[in-house]
């Protein structure tokens, strides 16, 4: 019985030491703390096809669904689609893009312009 009491005391002391905050005020096991969730999905991540395009990051990112494979991922809009996606996100999304760049359609005017 004395051995059991000794083991119980040692185990209790270990639990108290392990759960005590360190000198910096952080817990002893920081990797157990949950990391903050992202508010949007990166390009290539699986998205919800029934939701809107606000779930995808970037001003020109939108949720695209494949009919053949029946899955949806966040994609980058091409030059014909990205400006419209960005304008829609500025109106409707809580995380609004700060600026939408209009694609250059006239080559003579766009020679000195990058993009």
PDB file of C-alpha atoms in Angstrom:
ATOM      1  CA  UNK A   1       0.000   0.000   0.000  1.00  0.00           C
ATOM      2  CA  UNK A   2       2.936   2.314   0.704  1.00  0.00           C
ATOM      3  CA  UNK A   3       4.223   1.760  -2.839  1.00  0.00           C
ATOM      4  CA  UNK A   4       0.829   2.708  -4.270  1.00  0.00           C
ATOM      5  CA  UNK A   5       0.732   5.930  -2.255  1.00  0.00           C
ATOM      6  CA  UNK A   6       4.276   6.767  -3.359  1.00  0.00           C
ATOM      7  CA  UNK A   7       3.453   6.189  -7.063  1.00  0.00           C
ATOM      8  CA  UNK A   8       0.275   8.248  -6.693  1.00  0.00           C
ATOM      9  CA  UNK A   9       2.228  11.138  -5.153  1.00  0.00           C
ATOM     10  CA  UNK A  10       4.885  11.037  -7.896  1.00  0.00           C
ATOM     11  CA  UNK A  11       2.248  10.944 -10.640  1.00  0.00           C
ATOM     12  CA  UNK A  12       0.367  13.851  -9.039  1.00  0.00           C
ATOM     13  CA  UNK A  13       3.544  15.916  -8.793  1.00  0.00           C
ATOM     14  CA  UNK A  14       4.331  15.236 -12.461  1.00  0.00           C
ATOM     15  CA  UNK A  15       0.860  16.379 -13.525  1.00  0.00           C
ATOM     16  CA  UNK A  16       1.182  19.597 -11.514  1.00  0.00           C
ATOM     17  CA  UNK A  17       4.625  20.398 -12.947  1.00  0.00           C
ATOM     18  CA  UNK A  18       3.607  19.593 -16.534  1.00  0.00           C
ATOM     19  CA  UNK A  19       0.451  21.714 -16.422  1.00  0.00           C
ATOM     20  CA  UNK A  20       2.042  24.727 -14.715  1.00  0.00           C
ATOM     21  CA  UNK A  21       2.696  27.767 -16.934  1.00  0.00           C
ATOM     22  CA  UNK A  22       6.301  28.316 -17.940  1.00  0.00           C
ATOM     23  CA  UNK A  23       8.253  31.498 -17.223  1.00  0.00           C
ATOM     24  CA  UNK A  24       7.014  33.159 -20.408  1.00  0.00           C
ATOM     25  CA  UNK A  25       3.407  32.562 -19.363  1.00  0.00           C
ATOM     26  CA  UNK A  26       2.827  29.916 -22.031  1.00  0.00           C
ATOM     27  CA  UNK A  27       1.646  26.413 -21.302  1.00  0.00           C
ATOM     28  CA  UNK A  28       4.161  23.572 -21.120  1.00  0.00           C
ATOM     29  CA  UNK A  29       2.676  21.843 -24.206  1.00  0.00           C
ATOM     30  CA  UNK A  30       2.124  24.604 -26.809  1.00  0.00           C
ATOM     31  CA  UNK A  31       1.547  22.162 -29.698  1.00  0.00           C
ATOM     32  CA  UNK A  32      -1.709  21.040 -28.067  1.00  0.00           C
ATOM     33  CA  UNK A  33      -3.184  24.543 -28.428  1.00  0.00           C
ATOM     34  CA  UNK A  34      -5.478  24.770 -31.451  1.00  0.00           C
ATOM     35  CA  UNK A  35      -4.224  27.001 -34.240  1.00  0.00           C
ATOM     36  CA  UNK A  36      -6.560  29.745 -35.496  1.00  0.00           C
ATOM     37  CA  UNK A  37      -8.761  28.840 -38.450  1.00  0.00           C
ATOM     38  CA  UNK A  38      -8.370  30.552 -41.791  1.00  0.00           C
ATOM     39  CA  UNK A  39     -11.242  32.662 -43.038  1.00  0.00           C
ATOM     40  CA  UNK A  40     -10.782  31.531 -46.646  1.00  0.00           C
ATOM     41  CA  UNK A  41      -9.542  28.572 -48.707  1.00  0.00           C
ATOM     42  CA  UNK A  42      -6.312  28.670 -50.709  1.00  0.00           C
ATOM     43  CA  UNK A  43      -6.241  27.980 -54.445  1.00  0.00           C
ATOM     44  CA  UNK A  44      -6.549  24.223 -55.064  1.00  0.00           C
ATOM     45  CA  UNK A  45      -8.313  23.428 -51.779  1.00  0.00           C
ATOM     46  CA  UNK A  46     -11.712  21.716 -51.804  1.00  0.00           C
ATOM     47  CA  UNK A  47     -14.632  24.174 -51.577  1.00  0.00           C
ATOM     48  CA  UNK A  48     -18.408  23.912 -51.148  1.00  0.00           C
ATOM     49  CA  UNK A  49     -20.104  24.143 -54.544  1.00  0.00           C
ATOM     50  CA  UNK A  50     -23.393  25.209 -52.950  1.00  0.00           C
ATOM     51  CA  UNK A  51     -21.799  28.228 -51.278  1.00  0.00           C
ATOM     52  CA  UNK A  52     -20.562  31.465 -52.879  1.00  0.00           C
ATOM     53  CA  UNK A  53     -17.085  32.457 -54.088  1.00  0.00           C
ATOM     54  CA  UNK A  54     -16.266  34.337 -50.850  1.00  0.00           C
ATOM     55  CA  UNK A  55     -14.928  31.081 -49.426  1.00  0.00           C
ATOM     56  CA  UNK A  56     -11.908  31.199 -51.794  1.00  0.00           C
ATOM     57  CA  UNK A  57      -8.903  33.441 -51.086  1.00  0.00           C
ATOM     58  CA  UNK A  58      -7.507  35.986 -53.575  1.00  0.00           C
ATOM     59  CA  UNK A  59      -9.513  38.606 -55.373  1.00  0.00           C
ATOM     60  CA  UNK A  60      -9.796  36.438 -58.507  1.00  0.00           C
ATOM     61  CA  UNK A  61     -10.350  33.066 -56.775  1.00  0.00           C
ATOM     62  CA  UNK A  62     -13.657  31.279 -57.297  1.00  0.00           C
ATOM     63  CA  UNK A  63     -15.164  27.858 -56.537  1.00  0.00           C
ATOM     64  CA  UNK A  64     -15.220  25.689 -59.658  1.00  0.00           C
ATOM     65  CA  UNK A  65     -16.967  22.301 -59.761  1.00  0.00           C
ATOM     66  CA  UNK A  66     -16.161  19.421 -62.107  1.00  0.00           C
ATOM     67  CA  UNK A  67     -19.114  17.581 -63.616  1.00  0.00           C
ATOM     68  CA  UNK A  68     -17.077  14.470 -64.353  1.00  0.00           C
ATOM     69  CA  UNK A  69     -15.341  13.930 -61.008  1.00  0.00           C
ATOM     70  CA  UNK A  70     -18.066  15.550 -58.850  1.00  0.00           C
ATOM     71  CA  UNK A  71     -15.790  17.690 -56.661  1.00  0.00           C
ATOM     72  CA  UNK A  72     -15.213  21.433 -56.276  1.00  0.00           C
ATOM     73  CA  UNK A  73     -11.934  23.323 -55.786  1.00  0.00           C
ATOM     74  CA  UNK A  74     -10.903  26.967 -55.558  1.00  0.00           C
ATOM     75  CA  UNK A  75      -9.486  28.084 -58.905  1.00  0.00           C
ATOM     76  CA  UNK A  76      -7.832  31.232 -60.276  1.00  0.00           C
ATOM     77  CA  UNK A  77      -9.892  33.191 -62.780  1.00  0.00           C
ATOM     78  CA  UNK A  78      -8.376  33.821 -66.206  1.00  0.00           C
ATOM     79  CA  UNK A  79      -8.190  37.328 -67.659  1.00  0.00           C
ATOM     80  CA  UNK A  80     -11.743  37.162 -69.014  1.00  0.00           C
ATOM     81  CA  UNK A  81     -13.253  36.131 -65.676  1.00  0.00           C
ATOM     82  CA  UNK A  82     -11.025  37.504 -62.898  1.00  0.00           C
ATOM     83  CA  UNK A  83     -12.141  41.147 -63.077  1.00  0.00           C
ATOM     84  CA  UNK A  84     -15.817  40.201 -62.782  1.00  0.00           C
ATOM     85  CA  UNK A  85     -15.111  37.843 -59.875  1.00  0.00           C
ATOM     86  CA  UNK A  86     -13.164  40.585 -58.102  1.00  0.00           C
ATOM     87  CA  UNK A  87     -15.953  43.154 -58.565  1.00  0.00           C
ATOM     88  CA  UNK A  88     -18.528  40.656 -57.286  1.00  0.00           C
ATOM     89  CA  UNK A  89     -16.366  39.947 -54.217  1.00  0.00           C
ATOM     90  CA  UNK A  90     -16.013  43.697 -53.507  1.00  0.00           C
ATOM     91  CA  UNK A  91     -19.812  43.997 -53.327  1.00  0.00           C
ATOM     92  CA  UNK A  92     -20.774  40.776 -51.567  1.00  0.00           C
ATOM     93  CA  UNK A  93     -17.943  39.354 -49.455  1.00  0.00           C
ATOM     94  CA  UNK A  94     -17.025  40.259 -45.871  1.00  0.00           C
ATOM     95  CA  UNK A  95     -13.295  40.008 -46.738  1.00  0.00           C
ATOM     96  CA  UNK A  96     -13.385  42.452 -49.658  1.00  0.00           C
ATOM     97  CA  UNK A  97     -10.464  42.808 -52.075  1.00  0.00           C
ATOM     98  CA  UNK A  98      -8.886  46.243 -51.738  1.00  0.00           C
ATOM     99  CA  UNK A  99      -8.476  46.773 -55.487  1.00  0.00           C
ATOM    100  CA  UNK A 100      -9.554  45.064 -58.722  1.00  0.00           C
ATOM    101  CA  UNK A 101      -7.191  45.305 -61.690  1.00  0.00           C
ATOM    102  CA  UNK A 102      -8.947  45.488 -65.032  1.00  0.00           C
ATOM    103  CA  UNK A 103      -7.347  43.238 -67.664  1.00  0.00           C
ATOM    104  CA  UNK A 104      -5.646  44.978 -70.562  1.00  0.00           C
ATOM    105  CA  UNK A 105      -7.481  44.247 -73.829  1.00  0.00           C
ATOM    106  CA  UNK A 106      -5.734  46.667 -76.228  1.00  0.00           C
ATOM    107  CA  UNK A 107      -2.152  45.504 -76.924  1.00  0.00           C
ATOM    108  CA  UNK A 108      -0.858  48.898 -78.072  1.00  0.00           C
ATOM    109  CA  UNK A 109      -1.885  50.560 -74.833  1.00  0.00           C
ATOM    110  CA  UNK A 110      -0.641  47.650 -72.729  1.00  0.00           C
ATOM    111  CA  UNK A 111       2.960  47.416 -73.980  1.00  0.00           C
ATOM    112  CA  UNK A 112       4.382  49.401 -71.063  1.00  0.00           C
ATOM    113  CA  UNK A 113       1.958  47.978 -68.549  1.00  0.00           C
ATOM    114  CA  UNK A 114       2.887  44.764 -66.751  1.00  0.00           C
ATOM    115  CA  UNK A 115       0.128  42.161 -66.336  1.00  0.00           C
TER     116      UNK A 115
END
